[in-house]
mmCIF file of C-alpha atoms and ligand atoms in Angstrom:
data_model
loop_
_atom_site.group_PDB
_atom_site.id
_atom_site.type_symbol
_atom_site.label_atom_id
_atom_site.label_comp_id
_atom_site.label_asym_id
_atom_site.label_seq_id
_atom_site.Cartn_x
_atom_site.Cartn_y
_atom_site.Cartn_z
ATOM 1 C CA MET A 1 -9.256 -33.027 -49.163
ATOM 2 C CA MET A 2 -9.279 -36.328 -51.025
ATOM 3 C CA ARG A 3 -12.488 -37.257 -52.830
ATOM 4 C CA ALA A 4 -13.576 -40.263 -54.968
ATOM 5 C CA LYS A 5 -12.538 -40.118 -58.580
ATOM 6 C CA ILE A 6 -13.784 -42.838 -60.923
ATOM 7 C CA ILE A 7 -10.751 -44.279 -62.880
ATOM 8 C CA GLY A 8 -12.403 -47.345 -64.449
ATOM 9 C CA THR A 9 -15.817 -48.857 -65.180
ATOM 10 C CA GLY A 10 -17.140 -52.303 -66.146
ATOM 11 C CA SER A 11 -20.455 -54.086 -66.460
ATOM 12 C CA CYS A 12 -21.833 -57.511 -67.114
ATOM 13 C CA LEU A 13 -25.359 -58.605 -68.354
ATOM 14 C CA PRO A 14 -26.501 -62.153 -68.225
ATOM 15 C CA GLU A 15 -26.319 -63.885 -71.707
ATOM 16 C CA LYS A 16 -30.053 -64.489 -72.079
ATOM 17 C CA CYS A 17 -32.052 -61.564 -73.430
ATOM 18 C CA VAL A 18 -35.813 -61.807 -72.883
ATOM 19 C CA THR A 19 -38.215 -59.695 -74.980
ATOM 20 C CA ASN A 20 -41.672 -58.449 -73.983
ATOM 21 C CA LYS A 21 -43.097 -60.901 -76.499
ATOM 22 C CA ASP A 22 -41.188 -63.732 -74.611
ATOM 23 C CA LEU A 23 -42.931 -62.630 -71.354
ATOM 24 C CA SER A 24 -46.400 -62.515 -73.037
ATOM 25 C CA THR A 25 -46.082 -66.308 -73.590
ATOM 26 C CA PHE A 26 -46.505 -66.914 -69.838
ATOM 27 C CA VAL A 27 -48.214 -63.808 -68.341
ATOM 28 C CA ASP A 28 -51.211 -61.845 -69.705
ATOM 29 C CA THR A 29 -49.292 -58.797 -71.079
ATOM 30 C CA SER A 30 -48.164 -57.354 -74.377
ATOM 31 C CA ASP A 31 -45.233 -55.635 -75.924
ATOM 32 C CA ALA A 32 -47.469 -52.597 -76.570
ATOM 33 C CA TRP A 33 -48.532 -52.283 -72.861
ATOM 34 C CA ILE A 34 -45.016 -52.695 -71.529
ATOM 35 C CA GLN A 35 -43.457 -50.361 -74.013
ATOM 36 C CA SER A 36 -46.060 -47.655 -73.564
ATOM 37 C CA ARG A 37 -46.038 -47.722 -69.703
ATOM 38 C CA THR A 38 -42.313 -48.240 -69.145
ATOM 39 C CA GLY A 39 -40.282 -47.895 -72.347
ATOM 40 C CA ILE A 40 -38.783 -51.369 -71.728
ATOM 41 C CA ARG A 41 -38.406 -53.646 -74.763
ATOM 42 C CA GLU A 42 -36.185 -56.363 -73.348
ATOM 43 C CA ARG A 43 -34.052 -57.281 -70.350
ATOM 44 C CA HIS A 44 -31.280 -59.779 -69.507
ATOM 45 C CA LEU A 45 -32.080 -62.554 -67.055
ATOM 46 C CA VAL A 46 -29.853 -65.251 -65.571
ATOM 47 C CA SER A 47 -30.665 -68.594 -67.233
ATOM 48 C CA SER A 48 -28.433 -71.167 -65.585
ATOM 49 C CA GLU A 49 -27.100 -71.947 -62.138
ATOM 50 C CA ALA A 50 -23.651 -70.859 -63.389
ATOM 51 C CA GLU A 51 -24.824 -67.214 -63.613
ATOM 52 C CA THR A 52 -25.166 -65.730 -60.129
ATOM 53 C CA THR A 53 -24.979 -62.423 -58.310
ATOM 54 C CA LEU A 54 -21.371 -63.308 -57.587
ATOM 55 C CA THR A 55 -20.377 -64.217 -61.204
ATOM 56 C CA LEU A 56 -22.007 -61.035 -62.658
ATOM 57 C CA ALA A 57 -20.266 -58.950 -59.994
ATOM 58 C CA VAL A 58 -16.811 -60.477 -60.571
ATOM 59 C CA HIS A 59 -17.041 -60.086 -64.400
ATOM 60 C CA ALA A 60 -18.086 -56.437 -63.996
ATOM 61 C CA ALA A 61 -15.273 -55.853 -61.444
ATOM 62 C CA GLU A 62 -12.574 -57.480 -63.724
ATOM 63 C CA LYS A 63 -13.522 -55.198 -66.574
ATOM 64 C CA ALA A 64 -13.502 -52.137 -64.328
ATOM 65 C CA MET A 65 -10.045 -53.007 -63.008
ATOM 66 C CA ALA A 66 -8.641 -53.665 -66.494
ATOM 67 C CA ASP A 67 -10.128 -50.278 -67.589
ATOM 68 C CA ALA A 68 -8.484 -48.605 -64.545
ATOM 69 C CA GLY A 69 -5.192 -50.342 -65.108
ATOM 70 C CA ILE A 70 -4.990 -51.650 -61.515
ATOM 71 C CA CYS A 71 -4.555 -55.142 -60.042
ATOM 72 C CA SER A 72 -6.559 -56.685 -57.301
ATOM 73 C CA LYS A 73 -3.744 -56.205 -54.790
ATOM 74 C CA ASP A 74 -4.143 -52.448 -55.238
ATOM 75 C CA LEU A 75 -7.665 -52.514 -53.740
ATOM 76 C CA ASP A 76 -8.168 -51.579 -50.105
ATOM 77 C CA LEU A 77 -11.935 -51.532 -50.013
ATOM 78 C CA ILE A 78 -14.679 -53.407 -51.836
ATOM 79 C CA LEU A 79 -18.341 -52.372 -51.454
ATOM 80 C CA VAL A 80 -21.207 -54.223 -53.036
ATOM 81 C CA ALA A 81 -24.639 -52.768 -53.239
ATOM 82 C CA THR A 82 -27.319 -55.410 -53.634
ATOM 83 C CA VAL A 83 -30.689 -56.733 -52.413
ATOM 84 C CA SER A 84 -30.137 -60.082 -54.102
ATOM 85 C CA SER A 85 -26.976 -61.610 -52.851
ATOM 86 C CA ASP A 86 -26.531 -65.337 -53.234
ATOM 87 C CA PHE A 87 -25.754 -65.878 -49.548
ATOM 88 C CA ILE A 88 -26.764 -64.092 -46.332
ATOM 89 C CA THR A 89 -23.115 -64.705 -45.237
ATOM 90 C CA PRO A 90 -20.571 -64.467 -46.585
ATOM 91 C CA SER A 91 -21.385 -61.139 -48.154
ATOM 92 C CA THR A 92 -21.148 -60.846 -51.939
ATOM 93 C CA ALA A 93 -18.277 -58.354 -51.331
ATOM 94 C CA CYS A 94 -16.216 -60.919 -49.388
ATOM 95 C CA MET A 95 -16.870 -63.563 -52.099
ATOM 96 C CA VAL A 96 -15.779 -60.991 -54.772
ATOM 97 C CA GLN A 97 -12.617 -60.362 -52.669
ATOM 98 C CA LYS A 98 -11.801 -64.032 -52.713
ATOM 99 C CA GLU A 99 -12.450 -64.491 -56.455
ATOM 100 C CA LEU A 100 -10.249 -61.421 -57.320
ATOM 101 C CA GLY A 101 -7.562 -62.323 -54.840
ATOM 102 C CA ALA A 102 -7.900 -58.823 -53.417
ATOM 103 C CA TYR A 103 -6.500 -59.747 -50.014
ATOM 104 C CA HIS A 104 -5.718 -56.292 -48.855
ATOM 105 C CA ALA A 105 -9.305 -55.039 -49.258
ATOM 106 C CA ALA A 106 -11.900 -54.807 -46.421
ATOM 107 C CA ALA A 107 -15.170 -55.887 -47.974
ATOM 108 C CA PHE A 108 -18.861 -55.531 -47.090
ATOM 109 C CA ASP A 109 -22.306 -55.371 -48.690
ATOM 110 C CA LEU A 110 -24.766 -52.480 -48.363
ATOM 111 C CA ASN A 111 -28.573 -52.460 -48.933
ATOM 112 C CA ALA A 112 -30.200 -49.282 -50.117
ATOM 113 C CA ALA A 113 -32.168 -50.974 -52.883
ATOM 114 C CA CYS A 114 -32.110 -48.996 -56.174
ATOM 115 C CA SER A 115 -30.122 -46.160 -54.506
ATOM 116 C CA GLY A 116 -27.532 -48.684 -53.248
ATOM 117 C CA PHE A 117 -24.783 -47.920 -55.704
ATOM 118 C CA LEU A 118 -24.767 -44.293 -54.865
ATOM 119 C CA PHE A 119 -24.946 -44.977 -51.171
ATOM 120 C CA ALA A 120 -21.905 -47.218 -51.546
ATOM 121 C CA PHE A 121 -20.074 -44.731 -53.705
ATOM 122 C CA HIS A 122 -20.685 -41.981 -51.101
ATOM 123 C CA THR A 123 -19.432 -44.320 -48.368
ATOM 124 C CA VAL A 124 -16.227 -44.787 -50.371
ATOM 125 C CA ASP A 125 -15.972 -41.050 -50.818
ATOM 126 C CA ALA A 126 -16.347 -40.563 -47.028
ATOM 127 C CA TYR A 127 -13.595 -43.190 -46.358
ATOM 128 C CA PHE A 128 -11.320 -41.299 -48.785
ATOM 129 C CA GLN A 129 -12.115 -37.968 -47.074
ATOM 130 C CA ALA A 130 -11.254 -39.558 -43.690
ATOM 131 C CA GLY A 131 -7.978 -40.889 -45.089
ATOM 132 C CA ILE A 132 -8.959 -44.521 -44.255
ATOM 133 C CA CYS A 133 -8.150 -45.928 -47.739
ATOM 134 C CA GLN A 134 -7.154 -44.940 -51.306
ATOM 135 C CA THR A 135 -8.465 -47.417 -53.903
ATOM 136 C CA ALA A 136 -11.936 -48.926 -53.847
ATOM 137 C CA LEU A 137 -14.132 -51.114 -55.941
ATOM 138 C CA VAL A 138 -17.854 -50.221 -55.920
ATOM 139 C CA ILE A 139 -20.248 -52.755 -57.431
ATOM 140 C CA GLY A 140 -23.992 -52.600 -57.990
ATOM 141 C CA VAL A 141 -25.327 -56.032 -58.771
ATOM 142 C CA GLU A 142 -28.653 -57.843 -58.865
ATOM 143 C CA THR A 143 -30.282 -61.015 -59.819
ATOM 144 C CA LEU A 144 -33.785 -59.661 -59.035
ATOM 145 C CA SER A 145 -35.259 -62.446 -61.184
ATOM 146 C CA LYS A 146 -35.006 -64.703 -58.084
ATOM 147 C CA ILE A 147 -37.200 -62.420 -55.950
ATOM 148 C CA ILE A 148 -39.811 -61.705 -58.585
ATOM 149 C CA ASP A 149 -43.209 -63.494 -58.798
ATOM 150 C CA TRP A 150 -43.152 -64.609 -62.412
ATOM 151 C CA SER A 151 -46.936 -64.905 -62.437
ATOM 152 C CA ASP A 152 -47.499 -61.258 -61.372
ATOM 153 C CA ARG A 153 -47.610 -59.200 -64.520
ATOM 154 C CA SER A 154 -47.590 -55.957 -62.588
ATOM 155 C CA THR A 155 -44.000 -56.464 -61.487
ATOM 156 C CA CYS A 156 -42.329 -59.238 -63.494
ATOM 157 C CA VAL A 157 -42.205 -57.151 -66.721
ATOM 158 C CA LEU A 158 -40.228 -54.308 -65.025
ATOM 159 C CA PHE A 159 -37.002 -55.851 -63.774
ATOM 160 C CA GLY A 160 -33.722 -57.274 -65.117
ATOM 161 C CA ASP A 161 -30.487 -58.829 -63.940
ATOM 162 C CA GLY A 162 -26.973 -57.375 -64.254
ATOM 163 C CA ALA A 163 -23.930 -55.810 -62.625
ATOM 164 C CA GLY A 164 -22.001 -52.636 -62.915
ATOM 165 C CA ALA A 165 -18.730 -51.695 -61.259
ATOM 166 C CA VAL A 166 -16.399 -48.733 -60.831
ATOM 167 C CA VAL A 167 -12.860 -48.359 -59.484
ATOM 168 C CA ALA A 168 -12.479 -45.227 -57.476
ATOM 169 C CA LYS A 169 -9.278 -43.604 -56.317
ATOM 170 C CA ALA A 170 -8.672 -40.863 -53.744
ATOM 171 C CA SER A 171 -7.941 -37.757 -55.720
ATOM 172 C CA SER A 172 -8.061 -33.916 -55.490
ATOM 173 C CA ARG A 173 -10.679 -34.049 -58.343
ATOM 174 C CA GLY A 174 -13.721 -36.237 -58.858
ATOM 175 C CA MET A 175 -16.624 -36.059 -56.454
ATOM 176 C CA ILE A 176 -17.899 -32.475 -56.029
ATOM 177 C CA ALA A 177 -20.895 -32.958 -53.777
ATOM 178 C CA SER A 178 -23.343 -35.709 -52.656
ATOM 179 C CA LEU A 179 -26.528 -36.131 -50.754
ATOM 180 C CA GLN A 180 -28.783 -39.003 -49.719
ATOM 181 C CA GLY A 181 -31.890 -39.603 -47.655
ATOM 182 C CA SER A 182 -34.357 -42.186 -46.508
ATOM 183 C CA ASP A 183 -38.024 -42.422 -45.404
ATOM 184 C CA GLY A 184 -38.555 -45.695 -43.703
ATOM 185 C CA SER A 185 -42.121 -44.758 -42.849
ATOM 186 C CA ARG A 186 -43.029 -45.395 -46.421
ATOM 187 C CA GLY A 187 -41.110 -48.590 -46.824
ATOM 188 C CA GLU A 188 -44.255 -50.727 -47.542
ATOM 189 C CA ILE A 189 -44.666 -49.330 -51.070
ATOM 190 C CA LEU A 190 -41.780 -51.516 -52.353
ATOM 191 C CA LEU A 191 -41.441 -54.671 -50.243
ATOM 192 C CA CYS A 192 -39.695 -58.059 -50.326
ATOM 193 C CA LYS A 193 -39.768 -60.078 -47.114
ATOM 194 C CA ASN A 194 -36.661 -62.202 -46.208
ATOM 195 C CA ARG A 195 -37.017 -65.901 -45.427
ATOM 196 C CA THR A 196 -39.701 -66.814 -43.009
ATOM 197 C CA ASN A 197 -38.635 -67.721 -39.413
ATOM 198 C CA ASN A 198 -39.376 -71.395 -39.129
ATOM 199 C CA ASN A 199 -37.842 -71.985 -35.724
ATOM 200 C CA PRO A 200 -39.911 -74.469 -33.630
ATOM 201 C CA PHE A 201 -41.666 -71.633 -31.787
ATOM 202 C CA VAL A 202 -43.040 -69.544 -34.708
ATOM 203 C CA SER A 203 -43.241 -72.102 -37.470
ATOM 204 C CA THR A 204 -45.744 -70.562 -39.991
ATOM 205 C CA GLY A 205 -45.351 -73.038 -42.938
ATOM 206 C CA LYS A 206 -45.504 -70.033 -45.263
ATOM 207 C CA GLU A 207 -43.920 -69.987 -48.726
ATOM 208 C CA PRO A 208 -41.240 -67.276 -49.282
ATOM 209 C CA ASP A 209 -42.540 -63.915 -50.244
ATOM 210 C CA TYR A 210 -41.744 -62.174 -53.541
ATOM 211 C CA LEU A 211 -41.337 -58.540 -54.397
ATOM 212 C CA THR A 212 -44.526 -56.435 -54.217
ATOM 213 C CA MET A 213 -44.914 -52.815 -55.132
ATOM 214 C CA ASP A 214 -47.439 -49.989 -55.320
ATOM 215 C CA GLY A 215 -46.381 -48.805 -58.755
ATOM 216 C CA GLN A 216 -48.197 -45.542 -58.723
ATOM 217 C CA GLU A 217 -46.969 -44.472 -55.305
ATOM 218 C CA VAL A 218 -43.387 -45.354 -56.311
ATOM 219 C CA PHE A 219 -43.834 -43.326 -59.521
ATOM 220 C CA LYS A 220 -45.162 -40.248 -57.601
ATOM 221 C CA PHE A 221 -42.443 -40.545 -55.045
ATOM 222 C CA ALA A 222 -39.621 -40.632 -57.714
ATOM 223 C CA VAL A 223 -40.933 -37.773 -59.902
ATOM 224 C CA LYS A 224 -41.273 -35.504 -56.766
ATOM 225 C CA LYS A 225 -38.127 -36.571 -54.900
ATOM 226 C CA VAL A 226 -35.590 -36.710 -57.731
ATOM 227 C CA PRO A 227 -35.984 -33.128 -58.995
ATOM 228 C CA GLU A 228 -35.907 -31.856 -55.370
ATOM 229 C CA CYS A 229 -32.797 -33.815 -54.787
ATOM 230 C CA ILE A 230 -31.104 -32.513 -57.941
ATOM 231 C CA GLU A 231 -31.995 -28.891 -57.085
ATOM 232 C CA ASN A 232 -30.661 -29.265 -53.511
ATOM 233 C CA LEU A 233 -27.368 -30.783 -54.668
ATOM 234 C CA LEU A 234 -26.816 -28.161 -57.263
ATOM 235 C CA GLY A 235 -27.495 -25.467 -54.630
ATOM 236 C CA GLN A 236 -24.998 -27.179 -52.336
ATOM 237 C CA ALA A 237 -22.338 -27.043 -55.063
ATOM 238 C CA ASP A 238 -23.318 -23.565 -56.321
ATOM 239 C CA LEU A 239 -23.842 -25.000 -59.859
ATOM 240 C CA ASP A 240 -26.826 -24.678 -62.130
ATOM 241 C CA LEU A 241 -28.614 -27.191 -64.359
ATOM 242 C CA SER A 242 -27.020 -25.817 -67.479
ATOM 243 C CA GLN A 243 -23.512 -26.755 -66.271
ATOM 244 C CA ILE A 244 -24.398 -30.498 -66.121
ATOM 245 C CA THR A 245 -23.188 -32.525 -69.158
ATOM 246 C CA TYR A 246 -25.397 -35.519 -68.361
ATOM 247 C CA PHE A 247 -27.933 -36.681 -65.779
ATOM 248 C CA LEU A 248 -27.642 -40.382 -65.195
ATOM 249 C CA LEU A 249 -30.699 -41.492 -63.348
ATOM 250 C CA HIS A 250 -31.591 -44.867 -61.953
ATOM 251 C CA GLN A 251 -33.140 -46.718 -64.929
ATOM 252 C CA ALA A 252 -36.521 -47.711 -63.655
ATOM 253 C CA ASN A 253 -38.895 -46.532 -66.288
ATOM 254 C CA HIS A 254 -38.702 -44.272 -69.349
ATOM 255 C CA ARG A 255 -41.924 -42.368 -68.432
ATOM 256 C CA MET A 256 -40.423 -41.551 -65.039
ATOM 257 C CA ILE A 257 -37.177 -40.199 -66.563
ATOM 258 C CA ALA A 258 -39.204 -38.194 -69.066
ATOM 259 C CA SER A 259 -41.406 -36.622 -66.427
ATOM 260 C CA ILE A 260 -38.287 -35.717 -64.249
ATOM 261 C CA ALA A 261 -36.668 -34.154 -67.365
ATOM 262 C CA ARG A 262 -39.899 -32.179 -67.966
ATOM 263 C CA LYS A 263 -39.990 -30.915 -64.400
ATOM 264 C CA LEU A 264 -36.452 -29.645 -64.730
ATOM 265 C CA ASN A 265 -37.283 -28.198 -68.124
ATOM 266 C CA LEU A 266 -34.431 -30.061 -69.760
ATOM 267 C CA PRO A 267 -34.262 -31.952 -73.068
ATOM 268 C CA MET A 268 -34.165 -35.759 -73.058
ATOM 269 C CA GLU A 269 -30.677 -35.798 -74.656
ATOM 270 C CA LYS A 270 -29.335 -34.751 -71.273
ATOM 271 C CA PHE A 271 -30.791 -38.073 -69.790
ATOM 272 C CA PRO A 272 -29.099 -41.077 -71.402
ATOM 273 C CA SER A 273 -30.981 -44.243 -70.908
ATOM 274 C CA ASN A 274 -30.721 -47.984 -71.478
ATOM 275 C CA VAL A 275 -33.933 -49.073 -69.706
ATOM 276 C CA ASP A 276 -35.323 -50.224 -73.143
ATOM 277 C CA ARG A 277 -32.603 -52.914 -73.248
ATOM 278 C CA CYS A 278 -31.958 -53.682 -69.553
ATOM 279 C CA GLY A 279 -35.223 -53.055 -67.623
ATOM 280 C CA ASN A 280 -34.815 -51.961 -64.048
ATOM 281 C CA THR A 281 -31.693 -53.553 -62.632
ATOM 282 C CA SER A 282 -31.961 -51.797 -59.250
ATOM 283 C CA ALA A 283 -28.509 -51.174 -57.657
ATOM 284 C CA ALA A 284 -26.779 -52.109 -60.974
ATOM 285 C CA SER A 285 -28.579 -49.684 -63.267
ATOM 286 C CA ILE A 286 -26.455 -46.526 -62.712
ATOM 287 C CA PRO A 287 -23.050 -48.176 -62.983
ATOM 288 C CA ILE A 288 -24.149 -50.237 -66.097
ATOM 289 C CA LEU A 289 -25.335 -46.959 -67.752
ATOM 290 C CA LEU A 290 -22.065 -45.204 -66.768
ATOM 291 C CA ASP A 291 -20.012 -48.073 -68.231
ATOM 292 C CA GLU A 292 -21.976 -47.925 -71.521
ATOM 293 C CA MET A 293 -21.490 -44.175 -71.758
ATOM 294 C CA HIS A 294 -17.758 -44.469 -70.976
ATOM 295 C CA ARG A 295 -17.114 -47.360 -73.461
ATOM 296 C CA THR A 296 -19.038 -45.762 -76.286
ATOM 297 C CA GLY A 297 -16.911 -42.579 -75.934
ATOM 298 C CA LYS A 298 -19.776 -40.330 -74.728
ATOM 299 C CA LEU A 299 -17.856 -38.950 -71.774
ATOM 300 C CA SER A 300 -14.963 -36.512 -71.911
ATOM 301 C CA SER A 301 -12.517 -35.527 -69.207
ATOM 302 C CA GLY A 302 -13.962 -32.481 -67.308
ATOM 303 C CA ASP A 303 -17.605 -33.397 -67.998
ATOM 304 C CA ILE A 304 -19.900 -32.702 -64.985
ATOM 305 C CA LEU A 305 -22.159 -35.650 -64.315
ATOM 306 C CA LEU A 306 -25.204 -35.796 -61.978
ATOM 307 C CA LEU A 307 -26.067 -39.320 -60.897
ATOM 308 C CA SER A 308 -29.385 -39.934 -58.955
ATOM 309 C CA GLY A 309 -30.924 -43.073 -57.627
ATOM 310 C CA PHE A 310 -34.159 -43.732 -55.807
ATOM 311 C CA GLY A 311 -36.124 -46.745 -54.712
ATOM 312 C CA GLY A 312 -36.982 -49.191 -51.940
ATOM 313 C CA GLY A 313 -36.541 -48.181 -48.268
ATOM 314 C CA LEU A 314 -37.609 -45.591 -49.379
ATOM 315 C CA THR A 315 -34.160 -44.211 -50.257
ATOM 316 C CA TRP A 316 -32.832 -41.541 -52.590
ATOM 317 C CA ALA A 317 -29.307 -40.310 -53.462
ATOM 318 C CA ALA A 318 -27.538 -38.040 -55.827
ATOM 319 C CA SER A 319 -23.829 -37.379 -56.704
ATOM 320 C CA LEU A 320 -22.264 -34.575 -58.551
ATOM 321 C CA LEU A 321 -18.867 -35.398 -60.006
ATOM 322 C CA GLU A 322 -16.359 -34.349 -62.497
ATOM 323 C CA TRP A 323 -15.410 -37.063 -65.009
HETATM 324 N N1 COA B 1 -49.599 -55.957 -68.935
HETATM 325 C C1 COA B 1 -50.787 -55.570 -69.184
HETATM 326 N N2 COA B 1 -51.576 -54.999 -68.227
HETATM 327 C C2 COA B 1 -51.075 -54.722 -67.038
HETATM 328 C C3 COA B 1 -49.810 -55.090 -66.741
HETATM 329 C C4 COA B 1 -48.941 -55.747 -67.689
HETATM 330 N N3 COA B 1 -47.700 -56.097 -67.452
HETATM 331 N N4 COA B 1 -49.573 -54.683 -65.472
HETATM 332 C C5 COA B 1 -50.683 -54.127 -65.012
HETATM 333 N N5 COA B 1 -51.606 -54.103 -65.973
HETATM 334 C C6 COA B 1 -52.993 -53.613 -65.943
HETATM 335 C C7 COA B 1 -53.522 -53.522 -64.480
HETATM 336 O O1 COA B 1 -54.004 -54.810 -64.115
HETATM 337 C C8 COA B 1 -54.565 -52.525 -64.732
HETATM 338 O O2 COA B 1 -55.729 -53.104 -65.274
HETATM 339 P P1 COA B 1 -57.196 -52.687 -64.813
HETATM 340 O O3 COA B 1 -57.275 -51.230 -65.163
HETATM 341 O O4 COA B 1 -58.032 -53.565 -65.574
HETATM 342 O O5 COA B 1 -57.205 -52.844 -63.316
HETATM 343 C C9 COA B 1 -54.058 -51.563 -65.763
HETATM 344 O O6 COA B 1 -52.969 -52.312 -66.423
HETATM 345 C C10 COA B 1 -53.405 -50.348 -65.181
HETATM 346 O O7 COA B 1 -52.601 -50.608 -64.100
HETATM 347 P P2 COA B 1 -51.808 -49.568 -63.286
HETATM 348 O O8 COA B 1 -51.078 -50.187 -62.181
HETATM 349 O O9 COA B 1 -52.805 -48.402 -62.931
HETATM 350 O O10 COA B 1 -50.846 -48.920 -64.416
HETATM 351 P P3 COA B 1 -49.891 -47.762 -64.382
HETATM 352 O O11 COA B 1 -50.278 -46.831 -65.396
HETATM 353 O O12 COA B 1 -49.724 -47.204 -62.900
HETATM 354 O O13 COA B 1 -48.490 -48.405 -64.753
HETATM 355 C C11 COA B 1 -46.446 -49.164 -63.712
HETATM 356 C C12 COA B 1 -47.912 -49.404 -63.871
HETATM 357 C C13 COA B 1 -45.943 -50.155 -62.731
HETATM 358 C C14 COA B 1 -45.773 -49.278 -65.071
HETATM 359 C C15 COA B 1 -46.221 -47.679 -63.143
HETATM 360 O O14 COA B 1 -46.999 -47.475 -62.021
HETATM 361 C C16 COA B 1 -44.825 -47.386 -62.872
HETATM 362 O O15 COA B 1 -44.064 -47.282 -63.698
HETATM 363 N N6 COA B 1 -44.489 -47.355 -61.487
HETATM 364 C C17 COA B 1 -43.184 -47.193 -61.045
HETATM 365 C C18 COA B 1 -42.611 -48.561 -60.845
HETATM 366 C C19 COA B 1 -41.094 -48.611 -60.678
HETATM 367 O O16 COA B 1 -40.406 -48.138 -61.515
HETATM 368 N N7 COA B 1 -40.680 -49.201 -59.581
HETATM 369 C C20 COA B 1 -39.362 -49.376 -59.259
HETATM 370 C C21 COA B 1 -38.701 -48.121 -58.835
HETATM 371 S S1 COA B 1 -37.176 -48.366 -58.108
#
C-alpha cells in the first residue's frame, strides 16, 4: 500500500526578530520570566503588510519543492494547516496554488490548531493509501501575531509567526503509523472567536476577540496526552522508544517538552527544539523544526522519527515515519 514519504522540506520566518527584551518595552514582563517559564528567547513576527500568511507559505513551499526536485505542475494536492489565513475565502491553499501555478492540484485548508500540520499530513497519507493522488504539498503556516492581544503579557510572549512545508510522495516507504484525536468538550481552554456577526438583527458593536488561554490547563493536557499518544502509536507499530531517532514535538514551550521527555524517561538530546528562537508558531512549528533538522544534516536516510502535535480544539496527533 502506498504511504506518504517526505521528499523535500522548506521553511520561512519573517525578517523581524523580536527579543524578550523588546517585548518588555511595551508589556510588564522580563527576559528572565519568559526564559524560565517557556525557554523562549526570541521569535519572528511579520513587520510589514508585504509579509502575510500567504507570502510565508509560498516561500516555504518553493524551498520544499526545490529540495524535492519537483515543479509545481507535479503537484496534485495542496493542504494548508492554519488558524490565521489572510482570507476566509479563498483558502490559503487555493492562493498558494495560484502563486505556484500548480494548476493540477486540488487545494484546501484545514484547521486543527497546533496539531494542524500533522492532521494535514495524515490526510495526505490517507489520500495516497486510497490511490487518489501521488504528490502533495503540505504547509503549516501562521501569522498568529494578528490574533494576539499585544497588551496581554500572559499570551503575547508565547507566540511567533512562520511557515514550514513538506513535499510528500506516494511510496512503499515513509509513513509507518499515525493517530489523532480531539476533545471538543475542552475547547474553551484555548480560544479565539471569529469576527462578530454584525448583521442588522444581532449587531453587538463588539470589538474583535483575541486569543485567550488557560495556560496551566493547556500545560497539563499536553504533558498527559502526548506521552499517552506516543506510547499508543508505538504499540500500534510494534516499536519501542529506543528505536526512535528523534521525537519532534510541537514547539510550544521548553518546560513542556522537558516534562514529556522526563515522563518517557528519555534524554533531551532525543527532543530537538527551536522554541528558544521561534516561540510557538502553532501549525508551522513541526515542519519548521523538521526543515532545520534536514538542512543542518541531522537526519539520515532510515532514521525513525516520531512527530507529535497538540493544541487548540483540543486536538492531538502523532506520526511515526521513516526518513
Ligand atoms: N511576564 C511576567 N509575569 C507574567 C507573565 C509574563 N509574560 N505572564 C504571566 N505572568 C504572571 C502572572 O500574572 C502571575 O502573577 P501573579 O502570581 O501575581 O498572579 C504569575 O506570572 C504566574 O502566572 P501563571 O499563569 O501561574 O504562570 P505559569 O507558571 O502557569 O506559566 C505559562 C504560564 C503560560 C508559561 C504556562 O502555563 C504554560 O506554559 N502553559 C502552556 C501554554 C502553551 O504552551 N499554550 C499553547 C499550547 S499549543
